[in-house]
Each structure stands twice: as C-alpha cells, then as structure tokens.
Amino acid sequence: MTTVQPAKEIYELGEIPPIGSVPEYMFAQVVRRERFGDPIKAFQVEGVKVPSLEPNEALVYVMAAGINYNNVWAALGVPLDVIKVHEQLGDDSGFHIGGSDASGIVYAVGRDVTNVKVGDRVVLHCGSWDENDPFIKAGGDPILSTTARIWGYETNWGSFAQFTKVQAHQCLPKPPHLTWEEAAAYMLVGATAYRMLTNFQPQTVKPGDIVLVWGGAGGLGTMAIQITKALGGLPIAVVSSDERGEFCKKLGAVGYVNRRDFDHWGLMPHWTNGDGYNKWLQGARAFGKAIWDALGERRNPRIVFEHPGENTMPTSIFVCDNGGMVVICAGTTGYNAVVDLRYLWMRQKRLQGSHFANDEQAAGINRLVMEDKVNPALSGVFRFEEVGVCHQLMHENRHQEGNMAVLVGAPHGGLKDLP
Ligand SMILES: NC(=O)c1ccc[n+]([C@@H]2O[C@H](COP(=O)([O-])OP(=O)(O)OC[C@H]3O[C@@H](n4cnc5c(N)ncnc54)[C@H](OP(=O)(O)O)[C@@H]3O)[C@@H](O)[C@H]2O)c1
C-alpha cells in the first residue's frame, strides 16, 4: 500500500490524521485470552501497530463503530476462543480487536483494489471470504463458502480501533444523510435480517405476509420490523415489556406480544409425558392467540424470525403457518432446540438456518437505508473507552431498545462528514 508520510507516530482519539496519512500506531480496544470473561473487563484500550494490507484490502479510518452481540461472545471466550481462530488463520498477534460494524474514511488501499479509493466515505459489512475459493468462482453464494469469516469476530482488526482493515468488497457508500454513529449501527444486523427475509424462496416476505419478530426491540428485531414493513409485510414483535412493544410499534410493527405473559419456555416436554406436553401446548396455544389479538385477525405468521433459539423454538414452530418458515440465525438462549416433527411434516413447515449475508444483500439493506425506508434505530452513543460497558449492558439484556455505537475518530456526535 502507498500512503502519505504521517505527521505523527500515533494520533489521539478524535484527532483526525490528514486523509491518506497512516501513522505507525493506533489506539484499539483489545481482548486478550487472560481477560476472557465479563466484557466490562475483557476490553482494554492499548496502543498497537496499524496493520498492513493484502492486495485486495482497504484500510479505513474508523469514525464510529457499531456494537453487536458477537463481541459479547468474543469477550466471554465462548462458544469460540476467537484468538485461537485468528491463530489458525495465521495471525500470531495474540489478541483480538473486535468490532463488526463501522463507518469511516478510506485511508489506503491494496494494489488490486478498484471499487474504493482513498477519501471515500464508507460503511463496512462484515462478510469476508476467499474470492479465489473454487466454490465462489463457480458462482456459489460467498457466505456459504467454507472460507467465509465474520470480520471483527472470526477475523482480527475489527472496528474497535482507529484503523480497521477489510476486504475492499466489504465497503459500501455511507448514506450521506446519516451521522457517523448512525451509519455505524445498522449493517451487521440489517444485512443479516435482510437475508433472512429475502433469500429463502418461496418463503420471502410478500405483501400482506405476517412476520413474527422475536426480540423486536433488539438489533436484529428493529431491522426485521422495518424491512418487513418496507416489503409490504405485517410485522408482529415479541418483547419483554410494554415500553419495548410501543417502541416496536413506532418502528412499524402492527402489534406486539409480551413474552413475560407466558411461562412455557425452554426445552419442550417429551411427547410421551402427557401432562407436561399438554401444559406446554396450552402455553403455545395461548401465545398463538396473543399473536391473533395483536394482529386483529386469526392468521398465523408465514415467517417466524428466530434468534433466541432453545427457549423459543418449539413455540416458533408451533405458531408458524402451514407451509411457512422459521428462519434462525442464532441461539442466544441455548443451542438444543427441540422440534416436534409432527408440526414440520404434517403442516409442511420449514426450519431454515441463516448466517449474515453476501455483498448483494448488504447492498440491499444499504439501499433501503439510503432511501430512508429503514433507519438505524440508534438509541445509545458511547465513548470509545466504553466499548466494554456497551457489551456488558448487552450481555445482561439491560441495553436500551435499538442499536448502540461508539465514537472512535469522530470528535463528537452529530457529524455527517469531517468537522
Ligand atoms: N448469525 C448471524 O449472522 C447473526 C447476526 C446478528 C446477530 N446474531 C445473533 O443474534 C442474537 C441477537 O442479536 P441482537 O443484535 O438482536 O441482540 P440484542 O440487540 O441483544 O437483541 C436480542 C433480543 O432478544 C430478546 N431476548 C432476550 N432473551 C430472550 C429470551 N429468553 N427469549 C426471547 N427473547 C429474548 C431481547 O428482547 P426482549 O427481552 O424484549 O424479548 C433482546 O432485545 C445474538 O445471539 C447475536 O449473536 C447472529
């Protein structure tokens, strides 16, 4: 990469180097193996060397970074030791710089990069893969490639640092109407939700379709509600408080169900356990009725947007319409979901896994944001030093509705370009 000679070895946070001028060092929020545990302690600010680029990569000065659940997992060290994953990919830094969402300015590009140039204002999506993988070269969906990795989680050098490095195809134009912190907040959850709701034919959102959105006030949920609405569907949110429900209605949900009104969660009783199963069935039926009440008519969701997993999956399968789909991208409450196969085969329901997105789907959500049909639902803006605090709040489900971002290079909130 060719860069302008930097004026300084390291810049203070919020002090923006001349565009194209890359210092030798940067500040980063670093997770080390000996600190795995509560996010509030796992993340610590350190000075580290700015990484060098491969020919297909871009170095981006991070103005703001978005907070996602994946770096709660990274901090805890479960279910993956991400530092070990980096080592397996040949990265011997011995640390993890997380962060899978960012807005910023391109400061340098590798020699093969043609889609972005120094000075471009960008947002970043977190899908990285080996473009030379024969599966991708043959036209396979890159996010299904065995080489696909989530940048800033499975790969190092994420956005919780002054500079981040990404594959150039991860760069998309920053929506000019958004502040840096708004622009940093939506891509990971937005592109994930976009794929879940548009990729799996024939169960894609069609006008009039009911979509049940678990965690409607959370990161994924806020995006799923708005995408469903933009595609003409009818989103119903599931939440844990009436405040969160009202928040979802403002985003476009036609109604909400408060999951605290029910107690049939968790692993489903075995079908041979008559009393236990019948009690569970009562709960699931009551939940289904609550969906009809929220909607104002007796129609079941054609798509159930899942991510809590173990606690909710049996109910999701039960309430899904005949021929509908439960699409799932996580197991926040656990991974051992029980499926009563009778509902799957008799009612011909589909259980579909989904994981992040490809370039076209990332561009798809960016277009909806550009057109102002989806807003980033940014609810909390924090200082760079508070990366650990944000993840701790998320870990404890004590964060506010919507998405969080931290200011990195942006000297203050509210800026849409350089100060
Ligand atoms: N595979 C992928 O590509 C991908 C992409 C993005 C995220 N994810 C994963 O998806 C999960 C959610 O991410 P997020 O960004 O939406 O997180 P989030 O902002 O924390 O939202 C999750 C929501 O889940 C709800 N929830 C919590 N406990 C629950 C329970 N026991 N039962 C039902 N709902 C519960 C909460 O809402 P209420 O308390 O109001 O119900 C919360 O708002 C995480 O595990 C994350 O790692 C995966």
Short mmCIF file of C-alpha atoms and ligand atoms in Angstrom, two decimals:
data_model
loop_
_atom_site.label_atom_id
_atom_site.label_comp_id
_atom_site.label_asym_id
_atom_site.label_seq_id
_atom_site.Cartn_x
_atom_site.Cartn_y
_atom_site.Cartn_z
CA MET A 1 0.00 0.00 0.00
CA THR A 2 1.23 3.54 -0.66
CA THR A 3 0.46 6.13 1.99
CA VAL A 4 1.33 9.73 2.72
CA GLN A 5 4.08 10.18 5.34
CA PRO A 6 2.28 10.65 8.68
CA ALA A 7 2.88 13.75 10.75
CA LYS A 8 2.79 11.70 13.96
CA GLU A 9 3.52 8.19 15.17
CA ILE A 10 0.10 7.96 16.87
CA TYR A 11 -2.92 10.28 16.96
CA GLU A 12 -5.22 10.96 19.89
CA LEU A 13 -8.78 9.63 19.69
CA GLY A 14 -10.92 12.15 17.83
CA GLU A 15 -7.84 13.72 16.24
CA ILE A 16 -8.20 13.01 12.52
CA PRO A 17 -4.95 12.42 10.58
CA PRO A 18 -4.71 14.08 7.14
CA ILE A 19 -6.60 11.83 4.70
CA GLY A 20 -4.29 9.16 3.34
CA SER A 21 -1.72 9.68 6.10
CA VAL A 22 -1.34 6.47 8.12
CA PRO A 23 0.56 6.56 11.43
CA GLU A 24 2.59 3.60 12.67
CA TYR A 25 0.50 3.04 15.80
CA MET A 26 -3.14 3.35 16.80
CA PHE A 27 -5.36 3.00 19.85
CA ALA A 28 -7.54 -0.09 19.95
CA GLN A 29 -9.89 -1.89 22.32
CA VAL A 30 -8.08 -5.17 22.78
CA VAL A 31 -9.29 -8.51 24.17
CA ARG A 32 -6.58 -10.90 25.40
CA ARG A 33 -7.08 -14.50 26.44
CA GLU A 34 -6.15 -13.87 30.08
CA ARG A 35 -9.01 -11.32 30.24
CA PHE A 36 -11.75 -13.59 28.80
CA GLY A 37 -14.88 -13.13 30.92
CA ASP A 38 -17.22 -10.23 31.64
CA PRO A 39 -17.00 -7.81 28.69
CA ILE A 40 -16.53 -4.84 31.02
CA LYS A 41 -13.09 -6.20 31.98
CA ALA A 42 -12.21 -8.10 28.80
CA PHE A 43 -11.90 -4.96 26.64
CA GLN A 44 -8.92 -2.68 27.42
CA VAL A 45 -7.51 0.25 25.43
CA GLU A 46 -3.98 -0.43 24.18
CA GLY A 47 -1.63 1.09 21.62
CA VAL A 48 -0.89 -1.37 18.78
CA LYS A 49 0.71 -1.25 15.34
CA VAL A 50 -1.55 -0.31 12.42
CA PRO A 51 -1.92 -3.49 10.32
CA SER A 52 -0.51 -3.77 6.80
CA LEU A 53 -2.74 -4.63 3.84
CA GLU A 54 -3.12 -7.53 1.43
CA PRO A 55 -3.60 -6.55 -2.25
CA ASN A 56 -7.41 -6.90 -2.01
CA GLU A 57 -7.81 -4.96 1.26
CA ALA A 58 -8.65 -1.41 2.34
CA LEU A 59 -7.55 0.45 5.47
CA VAL A 60 -10.39 2.53 6.89
CA TYR A 61 -10.10 5.28 9.50
CA VAL A 62 -12.99 4.44 11.81
CA MET A 63 -15.22 7.41 12.66
CA ALA A 64 -17.72 5.33 14.62
CA ALA A 65 -18.17 1.62 15.38
CA GLY A 66 -21.36 -0.35 15.97
CA ILE A 67 -21.90 -2.72 18.89
CA ASN A 68 -23.05 -6.27 18.23
CA TYR A 69 -23.70 -9.37 20.26
CA ASN A 70 -20.86 -11.28 18.59
CA ASN A 71 -18.25 -9.41 20.63
CA VAL A 72 -20.07 -10.30 23.83
CA TRP A 73 -19.23 -13.88 22.83
CA ALA A 74 -15.68 -12.85 21.85
CA ALA A 75 -15.12 -11.25 25.28
CA LEU A 76 -16.51 -14.28 27.11
CA GLY A 77 -14.32 -16.65 25.07
CA VAL A 78 -17.31 -18.94 24.37
CA PRO A 79 -18.52 -20.68 22.28
CA LEU A 80 -15.32 -19.79 20.36
CA ASP A 81 -11.89 -18.75 21.53
CA VAL A 82 -11.58 -16.14 18.80
CA ILE A 83 -7.85 -15.64 19.42
CA LYS A 84 -7.31 -19.31 18.63
CA VAL A 85 -9.36 -18.83 15.46
CA HIS A 86 -7.09 -15.93 14.45
CA GLU A 87 -4.05 -18.14 15.13
CA GLN A 88 -5.48 -20.85 12.88
CA LEU A 89 -5.75 -18.23 10.13
CA GLY A 90 -2.05 -17.39 10.55
CA ASP A 91 -2.46 -14.30 12.77
CA ASP A 92 0.03 -14.54 15.64
CA SER A 93 -0.79 -11.17 17.26
CA GLY A 94 -2.10 -12.99 20.36
CA PHE A 95 -5.05 -10.57 20.74
CA HIS A 96 -8.48 -9.81 19.35
CA ILE A 97 -9.58 -6.42 18.09
CA GLY A 98 -13.32 -6.86 17.68
CA GLY A 99 -15.96 -4.76 16.02
CA SER A 100 -18.04 -5.87 13.02
CA ASP A 101 -19.71 -2.58 12.10
CA ALA A 102 -18.20 0.77 11.21
CA SER A 103 -18.46 3.99 9.29
CA GLY A 104 -15.32 5.79 8.24
CA ILE A 105 -12.99 7.08 5.55
CA VAL A 106 -10.71 5.01 3.30
CA TYR A 107 -7.06 5.88 4.08
CA ALA A 108 -5.22 3.29 1.99
CA VAL A 109 -5.98 0.51 -0.47
CA GLY A 110 -4.11 -2.61 -1.62
CA ARG A 111 -2.79 -2.72 -5.18
CA ASP A 112 -5.67 -4.79 -6.61
CA VAL A 113 -8.48 -2.64 -5.20
CA THR A 114 -10.67 -0.86 -7.76
CA ASN A 115 -14.07 -0.37 -6.08
CA VAL A 116 -12.97 2.24 -3.49
CA LYS A 117 -10.27 4.90 -3.27
CA VAL A 118 -8.58 6.97 -0.58
CA GLY A 119 -11.01 9.57 0.76
CA ASP A 120 -14.22 7.59 0.15
CA ARG A 121 -16.77 7.80 2.96
CA VAL A 122 -17.91 4.24 3.62
CA VAL A 123 -19.84 1.84 5.79
CA LEU A 124 -18.49 -1.68 6.18
CA HIS A 125 -20.21 -5.04 6.06
CA CYS A 126 -18.70 -7.91 7.99
CA GLY A 127 -18.65 -10.73 5.44
CA SER A 128 -15.14 -11.76 4.40
CA TRP A 129 -14.17 -14.75 2.26
CA ASP A 130 -11.53 -16.03 -0.11
CA GLU A 131 -12.59 -14.79 -3.53
CA ASN A 132 -10.38 -17.49 -5.08
CA ASP A 133 -12.35 -20.30 -3.43
CA PRO A 134 -13.40 -22.55 -6.35
CA PHE A 135 -16.94 -22.67 -4.88
CA ILE A 136 -17.22 -18.87 -5.13
CA LYS A 137 -15.53 -18.74 -8.52
CA ALA A 138 -18.13 -21.23 -9.77
CA GLY A 139 -20.90 -18.83 -8.72
CA GLY A 140 -21.59 -20.14 -5.19
CA ASP A 141 -23.03 -17.78 -2.60
CA PRO A 142 -19.86 -16.48 -0.83
CA ILE A 143 -21.41 -16.56 2.63
CA LEU A 144 -21.89 -20.32 2.16
CA SER A 145 -18.19 -20.78 1.35
CA THR A 146 -16.10 -22.71 3.86
CA THR A 147 -13.77 -19.69 3.75
CA ALA A 148 -16.44 -17.21 4.94
CA ARG A 149 -15.49 -15.42 8.18
CA ILE A 150 -17.12 -12.60 10.12
CA TRP A 151 -14.74 -9.64 10.16
CA GLY A 152 -14.11 -8.33 13.68
CA TYR A 153 -15.19 -11.61 15.25
CA GLU A 154 -13.67 -14.59 13.45
CA THR A 155 -11.05 -12.27 11.96
CA ASN A 156 -8.89 -9.75 13.78
CA TRP A 157 -8.51 -5.98 13.17
CA GLY A 158 -12.17 -5.07 13.62
CA SER A 159 -13.64 -1.61 14.09
CA PHE A 160 -12.89 -1.03 17.79
CA ALA A 161 -9.69 0.76 16.76
CA GLN A 162 -8.67 3.95 14.99
CA PHE A 163 -7.92 1.96 11.83
CA THR A 164 -9.51 -1.25 10.61
CA LYS A 165 -8.64 -3.42 7.66
CA VAL A 166 -11.26 -5.08 5.49
CA GLN A 167 -11.53 -6.76 2.12
CA ALA A 168 -12.44 -3.96 -0.27
CA HIS A 169 -15.75 -5.62 -1.29
CA GLN A 170 -16.92 -5.02 2.30
CA CYS A 171 -17.01 -1.26 1.65
CA LEU A 172 -20.31 0.37 0.71
CA PRO A 173 -21.13 4.06 0.30
CA LYS A 174 -22.05 5.82 3.54
CA PRO A 175 -25.61 7.18 3.40
CA PRO A 176 -24.89 10.94 3.39
CA HIS A 177 -27.98 11.83 5.46
CA LEU A 178 -26.74 9.82 8.46
CA THR A 179 -24.31 10.85 11.17
CA TRP A 180 -21.19 8.71 11.54
CA GLU A 181 -22.65 6.98 14.59
CA GLU A 182 -25.98 6.23 12.87
CA ALA A 183 -24.12 4.89 9.82
CA ALA A 184 -22.08 2.56 12.04
CA ALA A 185 -25.10 0.98 13.69
CA TYR A 186 -27.20 -0.96 11.17
CA MET A 187 -25.16 -3.03 8.70
CA LEU A 188 -24.50 -6.27 10.58
CA VAL A 189 -28.00 -6.69 11.94
CA GLY A 190 -29.60 -5.11 8.87
CA ALA A 191 -27.89 -7.34 6.30
CA THR A 192 -28.50 -10.44 8.45
CA ALA A 193 -32.21 -9.63 8.72
CA TYR A 194 -32.38 -8.75 5.01
CA ARG A 195 -31.05 -12.19 4.02
CA MET A 196 -33.37 -13.98 6.45
CA LEU A 197 -36.40 -12.22 4.99
CA THR A 198 -35.49 -12.18 1.29
CA ASN A 199 -33.18 -15.11 0.47
CA PHE A 200 -35.15 -18.29 1.05
CA GLN A 201 -37.66 -18.68 -1.78
CA PRO A 202 -40.59 -19.14 -1.77
CA GLN A 203 -40.78 -18.01 1.87
CA THR A 204 -39.70 -14.42 1.30
CA VAL A 205 -41.75 -11.50 2.60
CA LYS A 206 -44.66 -10.78 0.26
CA PRO A 207 -47.25 -8.01 0.69
CA GLY A 208 -49.68 -8.95 3.44
CA ASP A 209 -47.45 -11.66 4.98
CA ILE A 210 -47.35 -11.79 8.76
CA VAL A 211 -43.82 -11.95 10.16
CA LEU A 212 -43.31 -12.73 13.85
CA VAL A 213 -40.15 -10.97 15.05
CA TRP A 214 -38.55 -12.24 18.25
CA GLY A 215 -36.63 -9.55 20.19
CA GLY A 216 -38.40 -6.85 18.16
CA ALA A 217 -36.70 -4.06 20.10
CA GLY A 218 -33.22 -5.55 19.72
CA GLY A 219 -30.64 -5.07 17.00
CA LEU A 220 -31.92 -7.73 14.60
CA GLY A 221 -35.54 -7.12 15.53
CA THR A 222 -35.51 -3.38 14.77
CA MET A 223 -34.19 -4.18 11.31
CA ALA A 224 -36.58 -7.09 10.70
CA ILE A 225 -39.61 -4.95 11.58
CA GLN A 226 -38.59 -2.16 9.21
CA ILE A 227 -37.56 -4.47 6.33
CA THR A 228 -40.83 -6.41 6.63
CA LYS A 229 -42.77 -3.17 6.51
CA ALA A 230 -40.76 -1.89 3.54
CA LEU A 231 -41.60 -5.12 1.66
CA GLY A 232 -45.31 -4.78 2.43
CA GLY A 233 -45.47 -7.39 5.21
CA LEU A 234 -47.11 -7.11 8.62
CA PRO A 235 -44.53 -7.40 11.43
CA ILE A 236 -45.61 -8.51 14.91
CA ALA A 237 -42.95 -8.04 17.59
CA VAL A 238 -42.25 -10.21 20.62
CA VAL A 239 -40.81 -8.21 23.52
CA SER A 240 -40.36 -8.36 27.28
CA SER A 241 -42.03 -5.08 28.24
CA ASP A 242 -44.79 -2.79 27.06
CA GLU A 243 -42.25 0.04 26.61
CA ARG A 244 -40.34 -2.14 24.16
CA GLY A 245 -43.62 -3.05 22.46
CA GLU A 246 -44.57 0.60 21.95
CA PHE A 247 -41.05 1.25 20.59
CA CYS A 248 -41.62 -1.55 18.03
CA LYS A 249 -44.97 -0.08 17.01
CA LYS A 250 -43.27 3.24 16.30
CA LEU A 251 -40.85 1.35 14.03
CA GLY A 252 -43.75 -0.15 12.09
CA ALA A 253 -44.90 -3.25 13.98
CA VAL A 254 -48.68 -3.75 13.69
CA GLY A 255 -48.72 -5.08 17.25
CA TYR A 256 -46.68 -6.90 19.88
CA VAL A 257 -46.80 -9.80 22.30
CA ASN A 258 -45.20 -9.52 25.74
CA ARG A 259 -43.35 -12.81 26.33
CA ARG A 260 -43.45 -12.20 30.10
CA ASP A 261 -47.17 -13.10 29.98
CA PHE A 262 -46.20 -16.74 29.28
CA ASP A 263 -44.09 -19.36 31.02
CA HIS A 264 -43.90 -22.36 28.68
CA TRP A 265 -40.34 -21.54 27.57
CA GLY A 266 -37.33 -23.79 27.31
CA LEU A 267 -36.99 -27.38 26.22
CA MET A 268 -40.34 -28.87 25.29
CA PRO A 269 -41.58 -31.80 27.42
CA HIS A 270 -41.26 -35.17 25.69
CA TRP A 271 -44.37 -36.26 23.74
CA THR A 272 -44.68 -39.34 25.96
CA ASN A 273 -45.03 -37.05 29.01
CA GLY A 274 -48.77 -36.44 28.64
CA ASP A 275 -49.34 -33.89 31.40
CA GLY A 276 -46.14 -31.96 30.73
CA TYR A 277 -46.78 -31.88 26.99
CA ASN A 278 -50.40 -30.74 27.41
CA LYS A 279 -49.35 -27.93 29.74
CA TRP A 280 -46.77 -26.82 27.18
CA LEU A 281 -49.41 -27.00 24.43
CA GLN A 282 -51.73 -24.73 26.44
CA GLY A 283 -48.96 -22.14 26.69
CA ALA A 284 -48.12 -22.37 22.99
CA ARG A 285 -51.80 -22.07 22.02
CA ALA A 286 -52.26 -19.03 24.27
CA PHE A 287 -49.19 -17.45 22.69
CA GLY A 288 -50.64 -18.11 19.23
CA LYS A 289 -53.89 -16.46 20.29
CA ALA A 290 -51.96 -13.45 21.57
CA ILE A 291 -50.49 -13.09 18.05
CA TRP A 292 -54.03 -13.07 16.57
CA ASP A 293 -55.09 -10.49 19.15
CA ALA A 294 -52.11 -8.28 18.32
CA LEU A 295 -52.93 -8.58 14.62
CA GLY A 296 -56.69 -8.23 14.95
CA GLU A 297 -57.42 -11.34 12.84
CA ARG A 298 -56.91 -15.13 13.01
CA ARG A 299 -53.92 -15.53 10.73
CA ASN A 300 -50.62 -17.20 11.58
CA PRO A 301 -47.14 -15.87 10.76
CA ARG A 302 -45.87 -17.05 7.37
CA ILE A 303 -42.35 -16.29 8.57
CA VAL A 304 -41.04 -16.52 12.13
CA PHE A 305 -37.83 -14.54 12.59
CA GLU A 306 -35.86 -16.53 15.20
CA HIS A 307 -32.66 -15.99 17.17
CA PRO A 308 -33.36 -16.72 20.90
CA GLY A 309 -33.25 -20.45 19.96
CA GLU A 310 -33.56 -23.06 22.71
CA ASN A 311 -36.17 -21.23 24.81
CA THR A 312 -38.47 -20.28 21.97
CA MET A 313 -38.01 -22.69 19.05
CA PRO A 314 -40.83 -25.13 19.94
CA THR A 315 -43.27 -22.22 20.09
CA SER A 316 -41.94 -20.72 16.87
CA ILE A 317 -42.53 -23.99 15.02
CA PHE A 318 -45.99 -24.33 16.56
CA VAL A 319 -47.27 -20.84 15.64
CA CYS A 320 -45.74 -20.76 12.14
CA ASP A 321 -48.38 -21.03 9.39
CA ASN A 322 -48.83 -24.16 7.24
CA GLY A 323 -46.13 -24.05 4.56
CA GLY A 324 -44.38 -21.22 6.40
CA MET A 325 -40.79 -20.87 7.56
CA VAL A 326 -38.99 -20.44 10.83
CA VAL A 327 -35.70 -18.81 9.91
CA ILE A 328 -33.00 -18.72 12.58
CA CYS A 329 -29.58 -17.07 12.82
CA ALA A 330 -28.60 -17.59 16.49
CA GLY A 331 -29.25 -19.45 19.72
CA THR A 332 -28.87 -16.73 22.33
CA THR A 333 -30.66 -18.83 24.99
CA GLY A 334 -29.04 -22.14 24.00
CA TYR A 335 -28.50 -24.49 21.10
CA ASN A 336 -30.51 -27.61 21.94
CA ALA A 337 -33.79 -26.73 20.30
CA VAL A 338 -36.50 -29.37 20.43
CA VAL A 339 -38.69 -29.75 17.36
CA ASP A 340 -41.95 -31.66 17.41
CA LEU A 341 -41.57 -33.22 13.98
CA ARG A 342 -45.32 -33.70 13.59
CA TYR A 343 -45.75 -29.95 13.04
CA LEU A 344 -42.95 -29.92 10.50
CA TRP A 345 -44.18 -32.72 8.28
CA MET A 346 -47.96 -32.56 8.69
CA ARG A 347 -48.09 -28.79 8.26
CA GLN A 348 -45.13 -28.74 5.86
CA LYS A 349 -43.24 -26.06 7.75
CA ARG A 350 -39.62 -25.24 7.03
CA LEU A 351 -36.85 -24.70 9.55
CA GLN A 352 -34.13 -22.68 7.86
CA GLY A 353 -30.73 -21.58 9.15
CA SER A 354 -29.21 -18.30 8.03
CA HIS A 355 -25.94 -16.53 8.69
CA PHE A 356 -25.02 -12.94 7.87
CA ALA A 357 -25.24 -12.05 4.17
CA ASN A 358 -23.47 -11.67 0.82
CA ASP A 359 -22.42 -8.44 -0.96
CA GLU A 360 -25.77 -8.07 -2.78
CA GLN A 361 -27.76 -8.45 0.44
CA ALA A 362 -25.52 -5.93 2.23
CA ALA A 363 -26.11 -3.57 -0.70
CA GLY A 364 -29.84 -4.32 -0.41
CA ILE A 365 -30.12 -3.10 3.17
CA ASN A 366 -27.87 -0.13 2.38
CA ARG A 367 -30.28 0.85 -0.41
CA LEU A 368 -33.26 0.71 1.98
CA VAL A 369 -31.31 2.91 4.43
CA MET A 370 -30.28 5.33 1.64
CA GLU A 371 -33.97 5.58 0.67
CA ASP A 372 -34.85 6.25 4.31
CA LYS A 373 -37.14 3.17 4.42
CA VAL A 374 -35.01 1.71 7.22
CA ASN A 375 -33.44 3.82 9.93
CA PRO A 376 -30.56 2.58 12.10
CA ALA A 377 -32.70 2.74 15.28
CA LEU A 378 -29.70 4.12 17.11
CA SER A 379 -30.51 4.51 20.78
CA GLY A 380 -27.18 4.81 22.56
CA VAL A 381 -23.97 6.62 21.63
CA PHE A 382 -20.95 5.94 23.82
CA ARG A 383 -17.30 6.96 24.07
CA PHE A 384 -14.58 4.71 22.70
CA GLU A 385 -13.47 3.93 26.26
CA GLU A 386 -16.94 2.46 26.91
CA VAL A 387 -16.80 -0.44 24.44
CA GLY A 388 -16.70 -2.85 27.40
CA VAL A 389 -19.63 -1.10 29.10
CA CYS A 390 -21.81 -1.42 25.98
CA HIS A 391 -21.10 -5.13 25.65
CA GLN A 392 -21.72 -5.68 29.35
CA LEU A 393 -25.15 -4.00 29.04
CA MET A 394 -25.93 -6.20 26.05
CA HIS A 395 -24.74 -9.32 27.86
CA GLU A 396 -27.16 -8.54 30.69
CA ASN A 397 -30.02 -7.51 28.31
CA ARG A 398 -30.01 -4.11 30.10
CA HIS A 399 -29.30 -2.06 26.97
CA GLN A 400 -31.89 0.31 25.61
CA GLU A 401 -34.09 -0.58 22.64
CA GLY A 402 -32.36 -0.46 19.27
CA ASN A 403 -28.66 -0.25 18.42
CA MET A 404 -25.58 1.17 20.11
CA ALA A 405 -22.48 2.81 18.62
CA VAL A 406 -19.22 4.24 19.96
CA LEU A 407 -17.45 7.30 18.61
CA VAL A 408 -13.90 6.45 17.56
CA GLY A 409 -12.42 9.06 15.18
CA ALA A 410 -15.43 11.37 15.18
CA PRO A 411 -14.57 14.06 17.73
CA HIS A 412 -18.22 14.40 18.73
CA GLY A 413 -21.66 13.07 17.83
CA GLY A 414 -23.89 14.60 15.16
CA LEU A 415 -21.26 14.90 12.40
CA LYS A 416 -22.12 13.62 8.93
CA ASP A 417 -18.68 14.29 7.43
CA LEU A 418 -15.37 15.83 8.52
CA PRO A 419 -15.77 18.57 11.14
N1 LIG B 1 -25.73 -15.33 12.51
C1 LIG B 1 -25.71 -14.03 12.31
O1 LIG B 1 -25.34 -13.60 11.23
C2 LIG B 1 -26.11 -13.08 13.38
C3 LIG B 1 -26.19 -11.72 13.10
C4 LIG B 1 -26.60 -10.84 14.11
C5 LIG B 1 -26.86 -11.33 15.38
N2 LIG B 1 -26.74 -12.65 15.62
C6 LIG B 1 -27.04 -13.18 16.96
O2 LIG B 1 -28.42 -12.93 17.20
C7 LIG B 1 -28.65 -12.75 18.59
C8 LIG B 1 -29.42 -11.45 18.82
O3 LIG B 1 -28.66 -10.35 18.34
P1 LIG B 1 -29.20 -8.87 18.51
O4 LIG B 1 -28.17 -7.97 17.93
O5 LIG B 1 -30.58 -8.75 18.01
O6 LIG B 1 -29.17 -8.74 20.09
P2 LIG B 1 -29.99 -7.76 21.04
O7 LIG B 1 -29.97 -6.37 20.50
O8 LIG B 1 -29.48 -8.01 22.41
O9 LIG B 1 -31.49 -8.27 20.92
C9 LIG B 1 -31.86 -9.58 21.32
C10 LIG B 1 -33.26 -9.56 21.85
O10 LIG B 1 -33.59 -10.88 22.24
C11 LIG B 1 -34.60 -10.80 23.22
N3 LIG B 1 -34.42 -11.86 24.21
C12 LIG B 1 -33.50 -11.92 25.21
N4 LIG B 1 -33.69 -13.02 25.95
C13 LIG B 1 -34.74 -13.68 25.39
C14 LIG B 1 -35.43 -14.86 25.72
N5 LIG B 1 -35.08 -15.62 26.76
N6 LIG B 1 -36.48 -15.21 24.95
C15 LIG B 1 -36.87 -14.47 23.91
N7 LIG B 1 -36.27 -13.32 23.56
C16 LIG B 1 -35.21 -12.94 24.30
C17 LIG B 1 -34.48 -9.44 23.89
O11 LIG B 1 -35.71 -8.79 23.72
P3 LIG B 1 -36.87 -8.89 24.84
O12 LIG B 1 -36.19 -9.09 26.17
O13 LIG B 1 -37.54 -7.54 24.71
O14 LIG B 1 -37.75 -10.03 24.41
C18 LIG B 1 -33.42 -8.70 23.08
O15 LIG B 1 -33.85 -7.41 22.72
C19 LIG B 1 -27.27 -12.79 19.26
O16 LIG B 1 -27.04 -14.09 19.75
C20 LIG B 1 -26.32 -12.49 18.11
O17 LIG B 1 -25.03 -13.01 18.32
C21 LIG B 1 -26.39 -13.54 14.66
#
